Amino acid sequence: MRENDRVISATRQPGTPAAATPARLIATDLDGTLLRDDKSVSPRTVAALAAAEEAGVEVFFVTGRPARWMDVVSDHVHGHGLAICGNGAAVVDLHGGPGAHRFVKVRELCRENALKAVRLLRDAAPGTVFAVEQTYGFHQEPDYPKLHMEIPDNLLPAEELLAPDGPDADQPVLKILAYHPSLDPDAFLAIARPAVADHANVTRSSPSALLELSGLGVSKASTLALCCAERGISPEEVVAFGDMPNDIEMLTWAGQSYAMGNAHPDAIAAASGRTVANNDDGVAVVIEQLLANRVR
């Protein structure tokens, strides 16, 4: 654990200083953060989320996952029922349950920029293969590995998938997935960002060399900021949790933020606090402290 004025153990100190602005919204990542490694939500975490909502603190799930993978938490939505998916590319109403979600807001990656990004990244990192995530479809190149527990709708080169007359051309593109078979994940990210900076936002959340390309200006933080502005909630009133580079902007933007005990070093550096690992219910630890401080 880093011992400095920006990284605080939630197990050793109160989660909220006495003078801090009371939280009105909790924004939490899922994989590696709220979810345990077996992809479950622990009973302690379920209870903490319910207690937060009961106390009038809204909870937003903010994830890189597509909407169709949100069944893991659909039983735990309260109140508004909204989640931010695809690293900010979509705001989804989960009230309908698995398979019945509704897109409330979509921030797409335009096909022209997506095509340019694919071509530039092929040149910058030869051997990169791609998949295309849309609102309701998932397509991939033939050489893209089986990284996801689903069967793609189409197997075609990315240039054909993203063509104006390509598969599901009427659906917005939410993000492009770019995989490299041999590069170090952080090195791949360092290559990709300057290569496609004028056409897409690039981040990563996987332990493998898998990058996620979204529309310019689209991130967890920017979409969360839009949702908060609609509710009259300031950054100072937001508590955020995350563990990977795709959480960095959100951890920086929120008034209070916690990197998990298992977090990537860059996420730790971005957060104002640190809690224990996801398998030790780090999100619940902080929420319990936040709520305890509200009644003191």
mmCIF file of C-alpha atoms in Angstrom:
data_model
loop_
_atom_site.group_PDB
_atom_site.id
_atom_site.type_symbol
_atom_site.label_atom_id
_atom_site.label_comp_id
_atom_site.label_asym_id
_atom_site.label_seq_id
_atom_site.Cartn_x
_atom_site.Cartn_y
_atom_site.Cartn_z
ATOM 1 C CA MET A 1 0.000 0.000 0.000
ATOM 2 C CA ARG A 2 1.259 3.515 -0.793
ATOM 3 C CA GLU A 3 1.633 5.592 2.366
ATOM 4 C CA ASN A 4 0.984 9.182 1.292
ATOM 5 C CA ASP A 5 -1.700 11.796 1.498
ATOM 6 C CA ARG A 6 -3.672 10.403 -1.466
ATOM 7 C CA VAL A 7 -3.921 6.713 -0.631
ATOM 8 C CA ILE A 8 -5.774 5.767 2.526
ATOM 9 C CA SER A 9 -6.689 2.325 3.796
ATOM 10 C CA ALA A 10 -10.423 2.100 4.371
ATOM 11 C CA THR A 11 -9.751 -0.614 6.924
ATOM 12 C CA ARG A 12 -7.696 1.674 9.169
ATOM 13 C CA GLN A 13 -9.316 5.108 8.856
ATOM 14 C CA PRO A 14 -12.868 6.422 8.512
ATOM 15 C CA GLY A 15 -14.029 6.296 4.928
ATOM 16 C CA THR A 16 -15.197 9.929 5.083
ATOM 17 C CA PRO A 17 -13.443 12.789 6.901
ATOM 18 C CA ALA A 18 -15.771 14.766 9.147
ATOM 19 C CA ALA A 19 -15.620 17.841 6.906
ATOM 20 C CA ALA A 20 -16.232 16.030 3.643
ATOM 21 C CA THR A 21 -19.305 16.772 1.524
ATOM 22 C CA PRO A 22 -21.961 14.102 2.237
ATOM 23 C CA ALA A 23 -22.226 11.561 -0.573
ATOM 24 C CA ARG A 24 -25.313 11.627 -2.775
ATOM 25 C CA LEU A 25 -24.177 9.086 -5.357
ATOM 26 C CA ILE A 26 -21.951 6.002 -5.352
ATOM 27 C CA ALA A 27 -20.402 5.042 -8.699
ATOM 28 C CA THR A 28 -18.828 1.612 -8.774
ATOM 29 C CA ASP A 29 -17.080 -0.479 -11.367
ATOM 30 C CA LEU A 30 -18.038 -4.172 -11.455
ATOM 31 C CA ASP A 31 -15.292 -6.624 -12.466
ATOM 32 C CA GLY A 32 -12.393 -6.545 -10.042
ATOM 33 C CA THR A 33 -14.237 -4.005 -7.895
ATOM 34 C CA LEU A 34 -17.806 -4.744 -6.783
ATOM 35 C CA LEU A 35 -17.753 -8.341 -8.010
ATOM 36 C CA ARG A 36 -15.611 -11.017 -6.461
ATOM 37 C CA ASP A 37 -13.331 -12.969 -8.759
ATOM 38 C CA ASP A 38 -16.037 -15.621 -9.193
ATOM 39 C CA LYS A 39 -18.306 -12.827 -10.556
ATOM 40 C CA SER A 40 -20.632 -12.983 -7.561
ATOM 41 C CA VAL A 41 -21.938 -10.132 -5.428
ATOM 42 C CA SER A 42 -21.333 -11.056 -1.802
ATOM 43 C CA PRO A 43 -24.183 -10.905 0.749
ATOM 44 C CA ARG A 44 -22.292 -8.159 2.577
ATOM 45 C CA THR A 45 -22.075 -6.077 -0.584
ATOM 46 C CA VAL A 46 -25.748 -6.653 -1.417
ATOM 47 C CA ALA A 47 -26.653 -5.408 2.054
ATOM 48 C CA ALA A 48 -24.383 -2.358 1.740
ATOM 49 C CA LEU A 49 -25.883 -1.355 -1.625
ATOM 50 C CA ALA A 50 -29.410 -1.687 -0.241
ATOM 51 C CA ALA A 51 -28.499 0.339 2.849
ATOM 52 C CA ALA A 52 -27.053 3.121 0.691
ATOM 53 C CA GLU A 53 -30.217 3.365 -1.378
ATOM 54 C CA GLU A 54 -32.331 3.286 1.789
ATOM 55 C CA ALA A 55 -30.284 6.219 3.102
ATOM 56 C CA GLY A 56 -30.997 8.196 -0.071
ATOM 57 C CA VAL A 57 -27.624 7.650 -1.757
ATOM 58 C CA GLU A 58 -28.045 6.642 -5.394
ATOM 59 C CA VAL A 59 -25.922 3.763 -6.681
ATOM 60 C CA PHE A 60 -24.704 3.643 -10.289
ATOM 61 C CA PHE A 61 -22.962 0.611 -11.736
ATOM 62 C CA VAL A 62 -20.327 2.011 -14.137
ATOM 63 C CA THR A 63 -18.698 -0.722 -16.193
ATOM 64 C CA GLY A 64 -16.968 -1.660 -19.401
ATOM 65 C CA ARG A 65 -19.424 -4.535 -19.772
ATOM 66 C CA PRO A 66 -22.068 -4.454 -22.511
ATOM 67 C CA ALA A 67 -25.680 -4.205 -21.426
ATOM 68 C CA ARG A 68 -26.350 -7.881 -22.152
ATOM 69 C CA TRP A 69 -23.791 -8.866 -19.490
ATOM 70 C CA MET A 70 -25.543 -6.947 -16.709
ATOM 71 C CA ASP A 71 -27.617 -9.859 -15.409
ATOM 72 C CA VAL A 72 -24.967 -10.345 -12.702
ATOM 73 C CA VAL A 73 -26.246 -7.189 -10.944
ATOM 74 C CA SER A 74 -29.762 -6.746 -12.346
ATOM 75 C CA ASP A 75 -31.241 -8.149 -9.138
ATOM 76 C CA HIS A 76 -29.465 -5.460 -7.116
ATOM 77 C CA VAL A 77 -30.662 -2.283 -8.838
ATOM 78 C CA HIS A 78 -32.787 0.043 -6.773
ATOM 79 C CA GLY A 79 -34.583 3.310 -7.457
ATOM 80 C CA HIS A 80 -33.538 4.637 -10.857
ATOM 81 C CA GLY A 81 -32.286 1.245 -12.103
ATOM 82 C CA LEU A 82 -29.730 2.825 -14.413
ATOM 83 C CA ALA A 83 -26.250 1.585 -15.253
ATOM 84 C CA ILE A 84 -23.468 3.057 -17.368
ATOM 85 C CA CYS A 85 -22.148 0.388 -19.742
ATOM 86 C CA GLY A 86 -19.455 0.092 -22.389
ATOM 87 C CA ASN A 87 -17.067 2.498 -20.614
ATOM 88 C CA GLY A 88 -19.594 5.299 -20.908
ATOM 89 C CA ALA A 89 -20.959 4.478 -24.361
ATOM 90 C CA ALA A 90 -24.456 3.715 -23.051
ATOM 91 C CA VAL A 91 -26.774 4.440 -20.147
ATOM 92 C CA VAL A 92 -29.090 1.471 -19.693
ATOM 93 C CA ASP A 93 -32.282 0.979 -17.706
ATOM 94 C CA LEU A 94 -31.991 -2.468 -16.081
ATOM 95 C CA HIS A 95 -35.473 -2.549 -14.585
ATOM 96 C CA GLY A 96 -36.736 -4.923 -17.258
ATOM 97 C CA GLY A 97 -34.305 -7.627 -16.171
ATOM 98 C CA PRO A 98 -31.897 -9.695 -18.309
ATOM 99 C CA GLY A 99 -32.590 -9.322 -22.015
ATOM 100 C CA ALA A 100 -35.214 -6.612 -21.476
ATOM 101 C CA HIS A 101 -32.991 -3.608 -20.833
ATOM 102 C CA ARG A 102 -33.645 -0.244 -22.469
ATOM 103 C CA PHE A 103 -31.010 2.140 -23.815
ATOM 104 C CA VAL A 104 -31.581 5.561 -22.269
ATOM 105 C CA LYS A 105 -28.518 7.275 -23.750
ATOM 106 C CA VAL A 106 -26.054 6.164 -26.431
ATOM 107 C CA ARG A 107 -22.701 7.855 -27.119
ATOM 108 C CA GLU A 108 -21.505 6.078 -30.216
ATOM 109 C CA LEU A 109 -18.182 5.723 -31.985
ATOM 110 C CA CYS A 110 -18.926 6.918 -35.507
ATOM 111 C CA ARG A 111 -18.051 4.385 -38.185
ATOM 112 C CA GLU A 112 -15.716 6.747 -40.043
ATOM 113 C CA ASN A 113 -13.591 7.269 -36.927
ATOM 114 C CA ALA A 114 -13.777 3.566 -36.072
ATOM 115 C CA LEU A 115 -12.452 2.594 -39.508
ATOM 116 C CA LYS A 116 -9.626 5.127 -39.303
ATOM 117 C CA ALA A 117 -8.698 3.905 -35.816
ATOM 118 C CA VAL A 118 -8.609 0.285 -36.978
ATOM 119 C CA ARG A 119 -6.318 1.107 -39.894
ATOM 120 C CA LEU A 120 -3.987 3.251 -37.788
ATOM 121 C CA LEU A 121 -3.731 0.658 -35.058
ATOM 122 C CA ARG A 122 -2.999 -2.118 -37.576
ATOM 123 C CA ASP A 123 -0.071 -0.008 -38.781
ATOM 124 C CA ALA A 124 1.140 0.920 -35.285
ATOM 125 C CA ALA A 125 0.859 -2.601 -33.854
ATOM 126 C CA PRO A 126 0.928 -5.253 -36.595
ATOM 127 C CA GLY A 127 -0.899 -8.406 -35.609
ATOM 128 C CA THR A 128 -3.768 -6.584 -33.872
ATOM 129 C CA VAL A 129 -7.175 -8.181 -34.381
ATOM 130 C CA PHE A 130 -10.546 -6.577 -33.742
ATOM 131 C CA ALA A 131 -14.109 -7.070 -32.541
ATOM 132 C CA VAL A 132 -17.028 -4.657 -32.825
ATOM 133 C CA GLU A 133 -19.508 -4.047 -30.000
ATOM 134 C CA GLN A 134 -22.877 -2.550 -30.960
ATOM 135 C CA THR A 135 -26.027 -1.862 -29.002
ATOM 136 C CA TYR A 136 -27.433 -5.324 -29.656
ATOM 137 C CA GLY A 137 -24.758 -7.057 -31.710
ATOM 138 C CA PHE A 138 -21.247 -8.426 -31.294
ATOM 139 C CA HIS A 139 -19.029 -9.156 -34.310
ATOM 140 C CA GLN A 140 -15.394 -10.122 -34.640
ATOM 141 C CA GLU A 141 -12.622 -10.887 -37.067
ATOM 142 C CA PRO A 142 -11.900 -14.573 -37.759
ATOM 143 C CA ASP A 143 -8.548 -14.441 -35.910
ATOM 144 C CA TYR A 144 -9.909 -12.652 -32.851
ATOM 145 C CA PRO A 145 -9.564 -15.137 -29.962
ATOM 146 C CA LYS A 146 -12.432 -16.529 -27.936
ATOM 147 C CA LEU A 147 -12.162 -13.992 -25.122
ATOM 148 C CA HIS A 148 -15.873 -13.623 -24.461
ATOM 149 C CA MET A 149 -18.447 -16.193 -23.422
ATOM 150 C CA GLU A 150 -20.632 -15.735 -26.466
ATOM 151 C CA ILE A 151 -20.855 -16.619 -30.113
ATOM 152 C CA PRO A 152 -20.253 -13.618 -32.422
ATOM 153 C CA ASP A 153 -22.989 -12.637 -34.834
ATOM 154 C CA ASN A 154 -20.525 -12.350 -37.718
ATOM 155 C CA LEU A 155 -16.921 -13.318 -38.519
ATOM 156 C CA LEU A 156 -15.546 -10.744 -40.962
ATOM 157 C CA PRO A 157 -12.614 -8.330 -41.285
ATOM 158 C CA ALA A 158 -13.170 -5.191 -39.244
ATOM 159 C CA GLU A 159 -13.260 -3.071 -42.392
ATOM 160 C CA GLU A 160 -16.293 -5.052 -43.587
ATOM 161 C CA LEU A 161 -17.931 -5.032 -40.160
ATOM 162 C CA LEU A 162 -17.649 -1.242 -40.034
ATOM 163 C CA ALA A 163 -18.590 -0.522 -43.640
ATOM 164 C CA PRO A 164 -21.682 1.643 -44.204
ATOM 165 C CA ASP A 165 -23.491 -1.426 -45.515
ATOM 166 C CA GLY A 166 -21.933 -3.851 -43.021
ATOM 167 C CA PRO A 167 -23.805 -6.149 -40.600
ATOM 168 C CA ASP A 168 -26.297 -4.323 -38.349
ATOM 169 C CA ALA A 169 -25.356 -1.043 -40.014
ATOM 170 C CA ASP A 170 -28.447 0.539 -38.462
ATOM 171 C CA GLN A 171 -27.073 -0.032 -34.957
ATOM 172 C CA PRO A 172 -24.651 2.389 -33.271
ATOM 173 C CA VAL A 173 -21.104 1.177 -32.646
ATOM 174 C CA LEU A 174 -20.407 1.414 -28.913
ATOM 175 C CA LYS A 175 -16.774 0.373 -28.917
ATOM 176 C CA ILE A 176 -14.064 -1.482 -30.788
ATOM 177 C CA LEU A 177 -12.076 -4.205 -29.029
ATOM 178 C CA ALA A 178 -8.464 -4.545 -30.152
ATOM 179 C CA TYR A 179 -6.398 -7.580 -29.134
ATOM 180 C CA HIS A 180 -2.703 -8.203 -29.604
ATOM 181 C CA PRO A 181 -1.340 -11.731 -29.103
ATOM 182 C CA SER A 182 2.121 -10.824 -27.802
ATOM 183 C CA LEU A 183 2.408 -7.235 -26.584
ATOM 184 C CA ASP A 184 2.437 -6.294 -22.904
ATOM 185 C CA PRO A 185 -0.988 -4.794 -22.059
ATOM 186 C CA ASP A 186 0.351 -1.442 -20.856
ATOM 187 C CA ALA A 187 2.807 -1.237 -23.749
ATOM 188 C CA PHE A 188 -0.046 -1.869 -26.195
ATOM 189 C CA LEU A 189 -2.042 0.938 -24.569
ATOM 190 C CA ALA A 190 0.951 3.278 -24.812
ATOM 191 C CA ILE A 191 1.287 2.519 -28.540
ATOM 192 C CA ALA A 192 -2.429 2.845 -29.299
ATOM 193 C CA ARG A 193 -3.251 6.123 -27.579
ATOM 194 C CA PRO A 194 -1.104 8.426 -29.704
ATOM 195 C CA ALA A 195 -1.808 6.384 -32.832
ATOM 196 C CA VAL A 196 -5.589 6.884 -32.749
ATOM 197 C CA ALA A 197 -5.911 9.966 -30.514
ATOM 198 C CA ASP A 198 -7.720 12.015 -33.169
ATOM 199 C CA HIS A 199 -10.337 9.340 -33.790
ATOM 200 C CA ALA A 200 -11.138 7.431 -30.591
ATOM 201 C CA ASN A 201 -10.666 7.287 -26.843
ATOM 202 C CA VAL A 202 -8.553 4.258 -25.846
ATOM 203 C CA THR A 203 -8.411 2.445 -22.525
ATOM 204 C CA ARG A 204 -8.170 -1.055 -21.105
ATOM 205 C CA SER A 205 -9.702 -3.145 -18.328
ATOM 206 C CA SER A 206 -8.476 -6.657 -19.113
ATOM 207 C CA PRO A 207 -5.320 -8.315 -17.758
ATOM 208 C CA SER A 208 -4.540 -9.326 -21.346
ATOM 209 C CA ALA A 209 -3.493 -7.058 -24.220
ATOM 210 C CA LEU A 210 -7.091 -6.113 -24.990
ATOM 211 C CA LEU A 211 -7.880 -2.457 -25.629
ATOM 212 C CA GLU A 212 -11.263 -0.754 -25.765
ATOM 213 C CA LEU A 213 -11.841 2.090 -28.236
ATOM 214 C CA SER A 214 -14.782 4.443 -27.686
ATOM 215 C CA GLY A 215 -15.972 7.684 -29.227
ATOM 216 C CA LEU A 216 -13.910 10.811 -28.708
ATOM 217 C CA GLY A 217 -14.576 12.208 -25.254
ATOM 218 C CA VAL A 218 -16.472 9.103 -24.158
ATOM 219 C CA SER A 219 -15.410 7.621 -20.834
ATOM 220 C CA LYS A 220 -16.948 6.395 -17.627
ATOM 221 C CA ALA A 221 -16.282 9.820 -16.130
ATOM 222 C CA SER A 222 -17.814 11.915 -18.893
ATOM 223 C CA THR A 223 -21.041 9.907 -18.990
ATOM 224 C CA LEU A 224 -21.234 9.796 -15.202
ATOM 225 C CA ALA A 225 -20.820 13.589 -15.196
ATOM 226 C CA LEU A 226 -23.780 13.910 -17.573
ATOM 227 C CA CYS A 227 -25.944 11.682 -15.372
ATOM 228 C CA CYS A 228 -24.956 13.619 -12.254
ATOM 229 C CA ALA A 229 -25.620 16.988 -13.898
ATOM 230 C CA GLU A 230 -29.149 15.813 -14.749
ATOM 231 C CA ARG A 231 -29.661 15.133 -11.037
ATOM 232 C CA GLY A 232 -28.014 18.289 -9.748
ATOM 233 C CA ILE A 233 -25.219 16.248 -8.157
ATOM 234 C CA SER A 234 -21.725 17.774 -8.034
ATOM 235 C CA PRO A 235 -18.466 15.799 -8.322
ATOM 236 C CA GLU A 236 -17.848 16.521 -4.636
ATOM 237 C CA GLU A 237 -20.988 14.543 -3.798
ATOM 238 C CA VAL A 238 -19.832 11.421 -5.667
ATOM 239 C CA VAL A 239 -17.893 8.465 -4.247
ATOM 240 C CA ALA A 240 -16.307 6.263 -6.933
ATOM 241 C CA PHE A 241 -14.673 2.815 -6.888
ATOM 242 C CA GLY A 242 -12.464 1.160 -9.495
ATOM 243 C CA ASP A 243 -9.442 -0.999 -10.202
ATOM 244 C CA MET A 244 -8.206 -0.601 -13.783
ATOM 245 C CA PRO A 245 -7.067 2.066 -16.280
ATOM 246 C CA ASN A 246 -10.615 2.476 -17.639
ATOM 247 C CA ASP A 247 -11.583 3.751 -14.168
ATOM 248 C CA ILE A 248 -8.883 6.434 -13.932
ATOM 249 C CA GLU A 249 -10.932 9.367 -15.256
ATOM 250 C CA MET A 250 -13.827 8.483 -12.953
ATOM 251 C CA LEU A 251 -11.568 8.101 -9.935
ATOM 252 C CA THR A 252 -10.008 11.487 -10.696
ATOM 253 C CA TRP A 253 -13.339 13.239 -11.317
ATOM 254 C CA ALA A 254 -15.195 12.097 -8.195
ATOM 255 C CA GLY A 255 -14.884 14.044 -4.957
ATOM 256 C CA GLN A 256 -13.979 10.846 -3.121
ATOM 257 C CA SER A 257 -12.567 7.824 -4.870
ATOM 258 C CA TYR A 258 -11.210 4.450 -3.822
ATOM 259 C CA ALA A 259 -8.910 2.099 -5.671
ATOM 260 C CA MET A 260 -9.272 -1.530 -4.718
ATOM 261 C CA GLY A 261 -6.528 -3.443 -2.916
ATOM 262 C CA ASN A 262 -6.073 -5.412 -6.143
ATOM 263 C CA ALA A 263 -5.992 -2.326 -8.383
ATOM 264 C CA HIS A 264 -3.652 -1.424 -11.218
ATOM 265 C CA PRO A 265 -0.910 1.031 -10.087
ATOM 266 C CA ASP A 266 -2.320 3.799 -12.298
ATOM 267 C CA ALA A 267 -5.765 3.434 -10.713
ATOM 268 C CA ILE A 268 -4.184 3.619 -7.256
ATOM 269 C CA ALA A 269 -2.357 6.803 -8.225
ATOM 270 C CA ALA A 270 -5.595 8.367 -9.525
ATOM 271 C CA ALA A 271 -7.738 7.656 -6.452
ATOM 272 C CA SER A 272 -7.971 9.742 -3.303
ATOM 273 C CA GLY A 273 -8.289 6.627 -1.124
ATOM 274 C CA ARG A 274 -7.703 2.896 -1.137
ATOM 275 C CA THR A 275 -9.828 0.085 0.205
ATOM 276 C CA VAL A 276 -9.267 -3.653 0.494
ATOM 277 C CA ALA A 277 -9.509 -6.064 -2.445
ATOM 278 C CA ASN A 278 -12.682 -7.011 -4.284
ATOM 279 C CA ASN A 279 -12.623 -10.503 -2.764
ATOM 280 C CA ASP A 280 -12.617 -8.862 0.690
ATOM 281 C CA ASP A 281 -15.691 -6.696 -0.053
ATOM 282 C CA GLY A 282 -13.742 -3.467 -0.370
ATOM 283 C CA VAL A 283 -16.707 -1.506 -1.733
ATOM 284 C CA ALA A 284 -18.940 -2.624 1.128
ATOM 285 C CA VAL A 285 -16.253 -1.678 3.674
ATOM 286 C CA VAL A 286 -16.284 1.935 2.500
ATOM 287 C CA ILE A 287 -20.074 2.181 2.083
ATOM 288 C CA GLU A 288 -20.573 0.946 5.645
ATOM 289 C CA GLN A 289 -18.190 3.627 6.900
ATOM 290 C CA LEU A 290 -19.850 6.322 4.807
ATOM 291 C CA LEU A 291 -23.260 5.465 6.206
ATOM 292 C CA ALA A 292 -21.957 5.219 9.767
ATOM 293 C CA ASN A 293 -20.460 8.700 9.470
ATOM 294 C CA ARG A 294 -23.787 10.132 8.229
ATOM 295 C CA VAL A 295 -25.533 9.276 11.502
ATOM 296 C CA ARG A 296 -22.814 10.467 13.883
#
